[in-house]
CSV table of C-alpha atoms in Angstrom, one decimal:
chain,number,residue,atom,x,y,z
A,1,MET,CA,27.9,76.4,24.6
A,2,LEU,CA,27.7,79.5,22.5
A,3,LYS,CA,27.5,82.9,24.3
A,4,HIS,CA,24.6,85.2,23.8
A,5,THR,CA,24.7,89.0,23.5
A,6,ALA,CA,22.1,91.1,25.3
A,7,LEU,CA,20.2,91.3,21.9
A,8,HIS,CA,20.0,87.5,21.3
A,9,ASP,CA,16.3,87.3,21.9
A,10,LEU,CA,15.7,90.2,19.5
A,11,HIS,CA,17.8,88.4,16.8
A,12,LYS,CA,15.6,85.3,17.2
A,13,GLU,CA,12.3,87.4,17.1
A,14,ARG,CA,13.5,89.0,13.9
A,15,GLU,CA,14.1,85.5,12.4
A,16,ALA,CA,17.9,86.0,12.1
A,17,LYS,CA,19.9,83.3,10.5
A,18,LEU,CA,22.3,82.6,13.4
A,19,ALA,CA,25.7,81.1,13.3
A,20,PRO,CA,28.7,80.8,15.7
A,21,PHE,CA,31.2,83.6,15.5
A,22,ALA,CA,34.1,83.8,18.0
A,23,GLY,CA,32.1,81.8,20.6
A,24,PHE,CA,28.9,83.8,20.2
A,25,ASP,CA,25.6,82.9,18.5
A,26,MET,CA,25.5,85.8,16.1
A,27,PRO,CA,23.1,87.0,13.4
A,28,LEU,CA,24.3,86.5,9.8
A,29,TYR,CA,21.3,88.3,8.4
A,30,TYR,CA,17.6,88.9,9.1
A,31,ARG,CA,14.4,88.4,7.1
A,32,SER,CA,15.3,90.8,4.3
A,33,GLY,CA,18.7,89.2,3.6
A,34,ALA,CA,22.2,90.5,3.5
A,35,LEU,CA,22.0,92.3,0.2
A,36,LYS,CA,19.1,94.6,1.3
A,37,GLU,CA,20.9,95.1,4.7
A,38,HIS,CA,24.0,96.2,2.9
A,39,LEU,CA,22.2,98.7,0.7
A,40,LEU,CA,20.2,100.0,3.6
A,41,CYS,CA,23.4,100.9,5.4
A,42,ARG,CA,24.7,102.8,2.3
A,43,GLU,CA,21.4,104.5,1.6
A,44,GLN,CA,19.8,105.1,5.1
A,45,ALA,CA,21.1,103.5,8.3
A,46,ALA,CA,21.7,100.0,9.6
A,47,ILE,CA,22.0,98.8,13.2
A,48,PHE,CA,24.6,96.1,14.0
A,49,ASP,CA,24.9,94.2,17.3
A,50,VAL,CA,28.7,94.2,17.9
A,51,SER,CA,28.4,93.3,21.6
A,52,HIS,CA,30.6,90.2,20.9
A,53,MET,CA,33.6,92.6,20.6
A,54,GLY,CA,35.7,93.0,23.8
A,55,GLN,CA,35.4,96.3,25.7
A,56,ILE,CA,38.5,96.4,27.9
A,57,GLU,CA,39.0,99.1,30.5
A,58,ILE,CA,42.4,100.0,31.8
A,59,LYS,CA,42.3,102.0,34.9
A,60,ASN,CA,44.5,103.2,37.8
A,61,PRO,CA,42.1,104.3,40.5
A,62,SER,CA,45.0,105.5,42.8
A,63,MET,CA,46.2,108.2,40.4
A,64,LEU,CA,44.8,111.6,39.7
A,65,ALA,CA,42.5,111.6,36.8
A,66,ASP,CA,44.5,113.8,34.5
A,67,SER,CA,47.7,111.9,34.8
A,68,ALA,CA,46.3,108.4,34.9
A,69,ALA,CA,45.2,108.2,31.3
A,70,GLU,CA,48.5,109.7,30.0
A,71,LYS,CA,50.6,107.2,32.0
A,72,ILE,CA,48.5,104.3,30.7
A,73,LEU,CA,48.9,105.6,27.2
A,74,SER,CA,52.6,105.8,27.5
A,75,VAL,CA,52.8,102.1,28.5
A,76,LEU,CA,50.4,101.2,25.7
A,77,GLU,CA,52.7,102.9,23.3
A,78,GLN,CA,55.2,100.1,24.1
A,79,LEU,CA,52.8,97.6,22.5
A,80,ILE,CA,50.9,99.7,20.0
A,81,PRO,CA,52.9,101.7,17.4
A,82,ALA,CA,50.5,104.5,17.2
A,83,ASP,CA,50.8,108.1,18.4
A,84,LEU,CA,48.8,107.6,21.6
A,85,LEU,CA,50.4,110.3,23.7
A,86,SER,CA,48.7,113.0,21.5
A,87,LEU,CA,45.3,111.5,22.2
A,88,ILE,CA,43.1,113.8,24.3
A,89,ALA,CA,40.1,113.0,26.4
A,90,GLY,CA,37.2,112.3,24.1
A,91,GLN,CA,39.2,111.0,21.2
A,92,GLN,CA,40.0,107.5,19.9
A,93,ARG,CA,42.6,106.1,17.6
A,94,TYR,CA,43.0,102.9,15.6
A,95,GLY,CA,46.0,100.8,16.5
A,96,LEU,CA,47.7,97.4,16.1
A,97,LEU,CA,48.7,95.4,19.1
A,98,LEU,CA,52.1,93.9,18.1
A,99,THR,CA,54.0,90.8,19.3
A,100,PRO,CA,57.7,91.0,20.2
A,101,GLU,CA,58.3,89.5,16.7
A,102,GLY,CA,56.4,92.4,15.1
A,103,CYS,CA,53.4,90.4,14.1
A,104,ILE,CA,49.8,91.5,14.6
A,105,ALA,CA,48.3,90.1,17.9
A,106,ASP,CA,45.1,92.2,17.3
A,107,ASP,CA,43.8,95.4,15.8
A,108,LEU,CA,41.9,97.6,18.1
A,109,MET,CA,40.5,101.0,19.0
A,110,VAL,CA,42.1,103.0,21.8
A,111,MET,CA,39.7,105.4,23.5
A,112,HIS,CA,40.7,108.2,25.9
A,113,MET,CA,37.8,108.2,28.4
A,114,GLY,CA,39.2,111.1,30.6
A,115,ASP,CA,40.3,109.2,33.7
A,116,ASN,CA,40.8,105.8,32.1
A,117,ILE,CA,41.5,104.1,28.8
A,118,ARG,CA,39.2,101.8,27.0
A,119,LEU,CA,40.1,99.4,24.2
A,120,VAL,CA,37.7,97.8,21.8
A,121,VAL,CA,39.2,94.5,20.6
A,122,ASN,CA,38.2,91.6,18.4
A,123,ALA,CA,36.0,89.0,20.1
A,124,ALA,CA,38.3,86.1,19.4
A,125,CYS,CA,41.3,88.0,20.9
A,126,VAL,CA,39.8,89.3,24.2
A,127,GLN,CA,41.4,86.7,26.6
A,128,LYS,CA,44.7,86.7,24.7
A,129,ASP,CA,44.9,90.6,24.7
A,130,MET,CA,44.0,90.8,28.5
A,131,HIS,CA,46.7,88.3,29.3
A,132,TYR,CA,49.3,90.2,27.2
A,133,LEU,CA,48.3,93.6,28.6
A,134,ARG,CA,48.3,92.5,32.2
A,135,GLY,CA,51.7,90.9,31.7
A,136,HIS,CA,53.1,94.0,30.2
A,137,PHE,CA,51.6,96.5,32.7
A,138,GLU,CA,52.9,94.4,35.6
A,139,ASN,CA,56.0,96.0,37.2
A,140,ARG,CA,55.5,99.0,34.9
A,141,LEU,CA,52.3,100.6,36.1
A,142,PRO,CA,49.7,99.4,38.6
A,143,VAL,CA,46.5,99.1,36.7
A,144,THR,CA,43.4,97.0,36.5
A,145,VAL,CA,42.6,95.5,33.1
A,146,THR,CA,38.9,94.5,33.1
A,147,GLN,CA,36.4,93.4,30.4
A,148,LEU,CA,33.3,95.6,30.7
A,149,PRO,CA,30.0,93.6,30.6
A,150,ARG,CA,28.4,96.1,28.3
A,151,ALA,CA,26.6,95.9,25.0
A,152,LEU,CA,28.0,97.6,21.9
A,153,VAL,CA,25.7,98.7,19.0
A,154,ALA,CA,26.9,100.3,15.8
A,155,VAL,CA,24.5,102.5,13.9
A,156,GLN,CA,26.0,103.2,10.4
A,157,GLY,CA,24.9,105.1,7.3
A,158,PRO,CA,24.1,108.5,6.0
A,159,MET,CA,21.0,108.8,8.2
A,160,ALA,CA,22.7,107.6,11.4
A,161,GLU,CA,23.1,111.0,12.9
A,162,MET,CA,19.5,112.0,12.1
A,163,VAL,CA,18.1,108.7,13.5
A,164,LEU,CA,20.1,108.8,16.7
A,165,SER,CA,19.5,112.5,17.3
A,166,GLU,CA,15.8,111.6,17.8
A,167,LEU,CA,16.9,109.6,20.9
A,168,ILE,CA,20.0,111.3,22.2
A,169,ALA,CA,20.8,115.0,22.0
A,170,GLY,CA,24.2,116.5,21.2
A,171,LEU,CA,25.6,113.7,19.0
A,172,GLY,CA,26.0,116.0,16.0
A,173,ASP,CA,28.8,117.8,17.7
A,174,LEU,CA,31.0,114.7,17.6
A,175,ALA,CA,33.4,114.5,14.6
A,176,PHE,CA,34.9,111.3,13.2
A,177,MET,CA,36.9,109.4,16.0
A,178,GLN,CA,35.6,111.6,18.8
A,179,LEU,CA,33.6,110.2,21.6
A,180,GLY,CA,31.5,111.4,24.6
A,181,HIS,CA,29.3,110.5,27.5
A,182,PHE,CA,25.5,110.7,26.9
A,183,TYR,CA,22.3,109.5,28.5
A,184,PHE,CA,19.7,107.2,27.0
A,185,ASP,CA,16.6,106.5,29.1
A,186,GLY,CA,18.5,107.2,32.3
A,187,HIS,CA,21.4,105.0,31.4
A,188,GLU,CA,24.9,106.4,30.9
A,189,VAL,CA,26.1,105.5,27.4
A,190,GLN,CA,29.4,106.2,25.6
A,191,ILE,CA,29.2,107.1,22.0
A,192,SER,CA,31.9,107.4,19.5
A,193,ARG,CA,31.6,108.6,15.9
A,194,SER,CA,33.2,105.7,14.2
A,195,GLY,CA,32.5,102.3,12.7
A,196,TYR,CA,33.7,99.7,10.2
A,197,THR,CA,31.5,100.2,7.2
A,198,GLY,CA,33.1,103.2,5.5
A,199,GLU,CA,29.9,105.2,6.3
A,200,ASP,CA,29.4,108.0,8.8
A,201,GLY,CA,28.0,106.4,12.0
A,202,PHE,CA,28.2,105.8,15.7
A,203,GLU,CA,29.2,103.1,18.1
A,204,ILE,CA,27.3,103.1,21.3
A,205,SER,CA,28.5,101.3,24.4
A,206,LEU,CA,25.6,100.8,26.9
A,207,PRO,CA,24.6,98.6,29.8
A,208,ASN,CA,23.3,95.2,28.7
A,209,ALA,CA,19.9,96.0,30.4
A,210,ALA,CA,19.4,99.0,28.1
A,211,ALA,CA,20.4,97.4,24.8
A,212,ARG,CA,17.0,96.0,23.8
A,213,SER,CA,15.1,99.2,24.5
A,214,PHE,CA,17.7,101.2,22.7
A,215,VAL,CA,17.6,99.1,19.5
A,216,ASP,CA,13.8,99.0,19.7
A,217,ALA,CA,13.7,102.8,19.9
A,218,ILE,CA,16.0,103.1,16.9
A,219,CYS,CA,13.8,100.7,14.9
A,220,ALA,CA,10.7,102.6,15.9
A,221,THR,CA,11.9,105.7,14.0
A,222,GLY,CA,11.3,103.7,10.9
A,223,LYS,CA,14.5,104.9,9.3
A,224,ALA,CA,17.0,102.2,10.4
A,225,GLU,CA,16.9,98.4,10.6
A,226,LEU,CA,19.0,95.6,12.0
A,227,ALA,CA,21.8,94.2,9.8
A,228,GLY,CA,23.9,91.1,10.4
A,229,LEU,CA,27.5,90.0,10.1
A,230,VAL,CA,27.3,89.1,6.4
A,231,ALA,CA,26.4,92.7,5.4
A,232,ARG,CA,28.9,94.0,7.9
A,233,ASP,CA,31.6,92.0,6.2
A,234,SER,CA,30.7,93.1,2.6
A,235,LEU,CA,30.5,96.8,3.8
A,236,ARG,CA,33.9,96.7,5.5
A,237,LEU,CA,35.5,95.0,2.6
A,238,GLU,CA,34.1,97.6,0.2
A,239,ALA,CA,35.6,100.2,2.5
A,240,GLY,CA,39.0,98.5,2.2
A,241,LEU,CA,39.1,97.7,5.9
A,242,CYS,CA,40.9,94.6,7.2
A,243,LEU,CA,39.3,91.9,9.3
A,244,TYR,CA,41.4,90.2,12.0
A,245,GLY,CA,41.8,86.5,11.4
A,246,GLN,CA,41.4,86.9,7.7
A,247,ASP,CA,43.4,89.9,6.3
A,248,MET,CA,45.8,89.9,9.2
A,249,ASP,CA,46.8,87.6,12.1
A,250,GLU,CA,49.8,86.6,14.2
A,251,GLY,CA,51.5,85.2,11.1
A,252,VAL,CA,52.0,88.6,9.5
A,253,SER,CA,53.5,92.0,10.2
A,254,ALA,CA,51.9,95.5,9.9
A,255,MET,CA,53.6,95.9,6.5
A,256,ASP,CA,52.7,92.4,5.3
A,257,ALA,CA,49.1,93.3,5.9
A,258,GLY,CA,49.4,96.7,4.2
A,259,LEU,CA,48.7,98.5,7.5
A,260,GLY,CA,51.8,100.7,7.6
A,261,TRP,CA,49.5,103.6,7.9
A,262,ALA,CA,48.6,102.4,11.4
A,263,VAL,CA,52.2,102.9,12.5
A,264,SER,CA,52.1,106.7,13.3
A,265,ARG,CA,54.8,108.9,11.8
A,266,ALA,CA,56.0,109.8,15.3
A,267,ARG,CA,56.9,106.2,15.9
A,268,ARG,CA,58.7,105.5,12.6
A,269,SER,CA,62.3,106.1,11.9
A,270,GLY,CA,63.1,109.8,12.3
A,271,GLY,CA,59.9,110.4,14.2
A,272,GLU,CA,59.9,112.2,17.6
A,273,ARG,CA,59.3,108.9,19.5
A,274,GLU,CA,60.9,106.5,17.0
A,275,GLY,CA,60.6,102.8,17.9
A,276,GLY,CA,60.2,101.9,21.5
A,277,PHE,CA,57.5,99.3,20.9
A,278,GLN,CA,57.3,95.5,20.7
A,279,GLY,CA,58.4,94.4,17.3
A,280,ALA,CA,59.9,97.8,16.4
A,281,GLU,CA,63.0,96.2,14.9
A,282,ARG,CA,61.1,94.3,12.2
A,283,THR,CA,58.5,97.0,11.7
A,284,LEU,CA,61.0,99.7,11.0
A,285,ALA,CA,63.2,97.5,8.9
A,286,GLU,CA,60.2,96.6,6.7
A,287,PHE,CA,59.4,100.3,6.2
A,288,LYS,CA,62.9,100.7,4.7
A,289,GLY,CA,63.4,97.4,2.9
A,290,GLY,CA,59.9,96.2,2.2
A,291,ALA,CA,58.0,93.2,3.6
A,292,ALA,CA,57.5,89.6,2.5
A,293,TRP,CA,53.9,90.2,1.6
A,294,GLN,CA,51.7,93.0,0.3
A,295,ARG,CA,47.9,93.6,0.6
A,296,VAL,CA,46.3,94.2,-2.8
A,297,GLY,CA,42.7,94.9,-3.9
A,298,ALA,CA,41.1,93.6,-7.1
A,299,GLN,CA,37.7,93.3,-8.7
A,300,SER,CA,36.1,90.6,-10.7
A,301,HIS,CA,34.7,91.1,-14.2
A,302,THR,CA,31.7,88.9,-13.8
A,303,ASN,CA,29.2,88.6,-10.9
A,304,ARG,CA,31.0,85.4,-9.8
A,305,PRO,CA,32.3,86.0,-6.3
A,306,VAL,CA,35.9,85.0,-5.5
A,307,ARG,CA,36.2,83.9,-1.8
A,308,ALA,CA,38.9,83.9,0.8
A,309,GLY,CA,41.3,81.0,0.3
A,310,SER,CA,41.5,81.2,-3.5
A,311,GLN,CA,45.0,80.9,-4.7
A,312,ILE,CA,46.3,83.7,-6.9
A,313,PHE,CA,48.4,83.3,-10.0
A,314,ALA,CA,50.3,85.9,-12.2
A,315,GLU,CA,49.2,84.2,-15.4
A,316,GLU,CA,46.2,82.2,-16.5
A,317,THR,CA,48.3,79.1,-17.0
A,318,ALA,CA,50.8,79.6,-14.2
A,319,THR,CA,51.2,76.7,-11.7
A,320,LYS,CA,53.0,78.5,-8.9
A,321,ALA,CA,50.8,80.8,-6.7
A,322,ILE,CA,51.9,84.3,-5.9
A,323,GLY,CA,49.5,84.6,-2.9
A,324,SER,CA,45.9,84.1,-2.0
A,325,VAL,CA,42.6,85.9,-1.4
A,326,THR,CA,42.2,86.9,2.3
A,327,SER,CA,38.7,88.4,1.9
A,328,GLY,CA,36.2,88.2,-1.0
A,329,SER,CA,32.6,89.1,-1.3
A,330,PRO,CA,29.9,90.4,-3.6
A,331,ALA,CA,30.1,94.2,-3.4
A,332,PRO,CA,26.7,95.6,-4.2
A,333,SER,CA,27.7,99.3,-3.9
A,334,VAL,CA,30.7,98.7,-6.2
A,335,GLY,CA,28.8,96.7,-8.8
A,336,CYS,CA,31.1,93.7,-9.1
A,337,PRO,CA,32.6,91.3,-6.5
A,338,VAL,CA,35.9,92.5,-4.9
A,339,VAL,CA,38.7,90.8,-3.1
A,340,MET,CA,41.6,91.6,-0.8
A,341,MET,CA,44.6,89.5,-1.6
A,342,ARG,CA,47.9,88.8,0.2
A,343,LEU,CA,50.5,88.6,-2.5
A,344,LYS,CA,54.3,88.1,-2.4
A,345,GLY,CA,56.0,91.4,-1.8
A,346,THR,CA,58.4,90.8,-4.7
A,347,HIS,CA,55.5,90.5,-7.2
A,348,GLU,CA,55.2,93.9,-9.0
A,349,ILE,CA,51.6,95.0,-9.2
A,350,SER,CA,50.0,98.0,-10.9
A,351,VAL,CA,46.4,99.3,-10.9
A,352,GLY,CA,44.7,97.9,-14.0
A,353,GLY,CA,47.0,94.8,-14.1
A,354,VAL,CA,45.4,91.4,-14.1
A,355,VAL,CA,45.9,88.4,-11.8
A,356,TRP,CA,44.2,85.1,-11.9
A,357,ALA,CA,42.2,83.4,-9.1
A,358,ASP,CA,41.7,79.7,-8.9
A,359,VAL,CA,38.0,79.0,-8.2
A,360,ARG,CA,37.2,75.3,-8.0
A,361,GLY,CA,39.8,74.5,-10.7
A,362,ARG,CA,38.8,77.4,-13.0
A,363,ARG,CA,41.0,80.5,-13.5
A,364,ILE,CA,39.1,83.8,-13.0
A,365,ALA,CA,40.6,87.1,-14.1
A,366,LEU,CA,40.8,89.9,-11.5
A,367,THR,CA,41.8,93.4,-12.2
A,368,VAL,CA,44.0,95.1,-9.6
A,369,CYS,CA,42.4,98.3,-8.3
A,370,ASN,CA,42.9,100.9,-5.6
A,371,MET,CA,41.3,100.6,-2.1
A,372,PRO,CA,38.9,101.5,-0.7
A,373,PHE,CA,36.7,100.0,-3.4
A,374,PHE,CA,33.9,102.3,-2.1
A,375,ALA,CA,34.9,105.8,-0.9
A,376,HIS,CA,34.7,106.5,2.8
A,377,ARG,CA,32.0,109.0,3.9
A,378,PHE,CA,33.2,109.8,7.4
A,379,LYS,CA,32.3,113.1,8.9
A,380,ARG,CA,35.7,114.5,9.8
B,1,MET,CA,5.1,64.7,-11.2
B,2,VAL,CA,7.6,66.4,-8.8
B,3,LYS,CA,9.9,64.5,-6.5
B,4,TYR,CA,12.8,65.6,-4.3
B,5,SER,CA,16.4,64.6,-3.5
B,6,GLU,CA,17.9,64.5,-0.1
B,7,ASP,CA,20.3,67.2,-1.3
B,8,HIS,CA,17.3,69.7,-1.6
B,9,GLU,CA,16.7,69.6,-5.3
B,10,TRP,CA,13.3,69.2,-6.9
B,11,VAL,CA,12.9,67.0,-9.9
B,12,LYS,CA,10.0,67.2,-12.3
B,13,LEU,CA,9.5,64.4,-14.8
B,14,GLU,CA,8.0,64.9,-18.3
B,15,GLY,CA,8.6,62.0,-20.7
B,16,ASP,CA,12.2,61.0,-20.3
B,17,VAL,CA,13.4,64.5,-19.3
B,18,VAL,CA,13.5,65.9,-15.8
B,19,THR,CA,13.7,69.6,-14.9
B,20,VAL,CA,15.8,70.2,-11.8
B,21,GLY,CA,16.1,73.2,-9.4
B,22,ILE,CA,16.7,73.8,-5.8
B,23,THR,CA,13.9,73.8,-3.3
B,24,ASP,CA,12.4,76.7,-1.5
B,25,PHE,CA,13.9,75.4,1.7
B,26,ALA,CA,17.4,75.3,0.1
B,27,GLN,CA,17.2,78.9,-1.3
B,28,ASN,CA,16.0,80.1,2.0
B,29,GLU,CA,18.9,78.5,3.8
B,30,MET,CA,21.4,80.0,1.3
B,31,GLY,CA,20.0,83.6,1.4
B,32,ASP,CA,20.5,86.0,-1.5
B,33,ILE,CA,21.8,84.2,-4.5
B,34,VAL,CA,24.2,86.2,-6.6
B,35,PHE,CA,25.7,83.7,-9.1
B,36,VAL,CA,24.8,80.3,-10.5
B,37,GLU,CA,27.3,78.2,-12.5
B,38,LEU,CA,25.5,75.6,-14.7
B,39,PRO,CA,27.0,72.8,-16.7
B,40,GLU,CA,27.3,73.0,-20.5
B,41,PRO,CA,24.5,71.3,-22.4
B,42,GLY,CA,25.7,67.9,-23.4
B,43,THR,CA,27.4,67.3,-20.1
B,44,VAL,CA,26.8,63.8,-18.7
B,45,VAL,CA,26.0,63.9,-15.0
B,46,SER,CA,25.8,61.1,-12.5
B,47,ALA,CA,23.6,60.9,-9.5
B,48,GLY,CA,25.2,62.5,-6.5
B,49,GLY,CA,28.0,64.1,-8.5
B,50,ASP,CA,28.7,67.9,-8.8
B,51,MET,CA,26.4,69.5,-11.3
B,52,ALA,CA,26.2,73.2,-10.5
B,53,THR,CA,27.5,75.8,-8.0
B,54,VAL,CA,25.3,78.4,-6.3
B,55,GLU,CA,27.0,81.4,-4.9
B,56,SER,CA,24.9,83.1,-2.2
B,57,PHE,CA,25.9,86.5,-0.7
B,58,LYS,CA,27.8,84.7,2.0
B,59,ALA,CA,29.2,81.4,0.5
B,60,ALA,CA,29.3,78.9,-2.3
B,61,SER,CA,27.3,75.7,-2.3
B,62,SER,CA,27.4,72.7,-4.6
B,63,VAL,CA,24.3,71.3,-6.3
B,64,TYR,CA,24.4,67.6,-7.0
B,65,ALA,CA,22.8,65.8,-9.9
B,66,PRO,CA,19.8,63.9,-8.6
B,67,LEU,CA,19.9,61.3,-11.3
B,68,ASN,CA,22.2,59.9,-14.1
B,69,GLY,CA,21.7,61.5,-17.5
B,70,GLU,CA,22.7,64.1,-20.0
B,71,VAL,CA,22.1,67.8,-19.6
B,72,VAL,CA,19.9,68.8,-22.6
B,73,GLU,CA,19.0,72.4,-21.6
B,74,ILE,CA,20.1,75.0,-19.1
B,75,ASN,CA,18.4,78.0,-17.7
B,76,ASP,CA,20.4,80.9,-19.3
B,77,THR,CA,18.3,83.6,-17.6
B,78,LEU,CA,20.0,82.8,-14.3
B,79,GLU,CA,23.2,84.3,-15.6
B,80,ALA,CA,21.7,87.8,-15.7
B,81,ASP,CA,19.2,87.2,-13.0
B,82,PRO,CA,20.4,84.7,-10.4
B,83,ALA,CA,17.9,86.1,-7.8
B,84,LEU,CA,15.2,84.2,-9.7
B,85,VAL,CA,16.3,81.2,-7.6
B,86,ASN,CA,15.2,83.1,-4.5
B,87,THR,CA,12.0,84.6,-5.9
B,88,ASP,CA,10.7,81.6,-7.9
B,89,PRO,CA,12.8,78.5,-7.0
B,90,MET,CA,10.3,76.0,-8.3
B,91,GLY,CA,9.4,77.9,-11.4
B,92,ASP,CA,11.5,80.5,-13.4
B,93,GLY,CA,14.5,79.6,-11.1
B,94,TRP,CA,15.0,76.1,-12.5
B,95,PHE,CA,18.5,75.1,-13.3
B,96,VAL,CA,18.8,72.3,-15.9
B,97,LYS,CA,16.8,69.8,-17.9
B,98,ILE,CA,18.4,66.3,-17.9
B,99,LYS,CA,17.5,63.4,-20.2
B,100,ILE,CA,17.5,60.5,-17.8
B,101,GLU,CA,18.5,56.9,-18.5
B,102,ASP,CA,16.2,55.2,-16.2
B,103,SER,CA,12.8,56.3,-14.8
B,104,ALA,CA,13.0,53.7,-12.1
B,105,ALA,CA,15.6,55.9,-10.3
B,106,PHE,CA,13.2,58.8,-10.5
B,107,ASP,CA,10.6,56.7,-8.6
B,108,LYS,CA,13.1,56.2,-5.8
B,109,LEU,CA,13.4,59.9,-5.1
B,110,LEU,CA,11.5,61.4,-2.1
B,111,ASP,CA,7.8,62.4,-2.5
B,112,GLU,CA,6.6,65.7,-1.1
B,113,GLU,CA,5.6,64.2,2.2
B,114,ALA,CA,9.0,62.5,2.8
B,115,TYR,CA,10.8,65.7,1.7
B,116,LYS,CA,8.8,67.8,4.1
B,117,LYS,CA,9.7,65.5,6.9
B,118,LEU,CA,13.4,65.9,6.0
B,119,THR,CA,13.3,69.6,6.3
B,120,GLN,CA,11.3,69.8,9.6
């Protein structure tokens, strides 16, 4: 039985094409189709139901507010190689949850809520993450780890601030990766200036009961419309952002996935809090000596998309693959299809170089290029 | 006369040549079509075998030959404008013309009523 988000009825009313995603019945696209939804997000604003993602609250009710969050962050630093101790109330940071072997258990957002810490995690990883977190906090810090039964809505695009400001005052003061408490229609909502499309935008956590009226109110402005998971995928891929389960998983390390940037300087060799996290040995060794894999971006020369799973070869006639495509999609804002590939670390690549993808037995040339494919437009 | 395959192609017979495309139902299921790969003219196709590939925004789908025969013409305009399959699937969005071996096989395809039932 597939789970429904609080917006499921709305998806059906809008004639969404629905499909199972991480146990939820989620909209792939609505009446106008993924292509128009993608462009709407880049040109105006798009609304995404991302309520399937896990919102996990870590709380210690017995401690004083100002010390509770810091203590929780210091324990989280043992699992996440980001500089979490420098987070202040009202800020969030991207991080990787690492296994003891240095592989990626999940990628997530760590939010400093003042008196508690909130994590936003991938839908498919919620139970696994909660189990891992509870096990690690046990005997270290008495906390409760709870999944919040709240909706999560992302509003993304150059007009996102203008659209939301019609409904909620004060949003414009937030900078990228800042968050705050606001009110919508009497409901307390938490809003962060963040997202996963490469556009400026906001993510709004709100009670399930308020989700429908909130989205209806945004649509009523006439400046934003709902968009589904297919457009969300092409937007994040254009922005060079990784998707858990495709571009990274428990089989690869931070460096394999090209996510070394998510390991904060303070936690690397020579940093002020070097190591001290699960998987540090492998992670730090790979910073020095390189990793088995590398993440590389490329674009197609025709409008033929190359999809995840395609094997990649160094030469048109080569028989031994050097890796595979982990994400691939049409990229309407780039102008040609793009891919993210996981290639052998030993394979030397350079921007402008050509590799070959196998698509149903045919070799398709791809030109290596820098990521993001489409420049970020965050409001820092 | 237009008939339909169970794989959601429409097939229009004129003389011994059929024009083939995908149905409105099929294009609607696939969503935005961004690329169509057609066989070379001269290709011999067999009923139920791979004939073309349609790439929608989200995924690739195979299109199967509805009948045995030889491809005599392909719709080149789909290369530059694959969205024609969405906007006019039964008209300008046609895929190929096939010279068929046996019009009896055509008669066995679904008529409009039977195809409508299939998609309900």
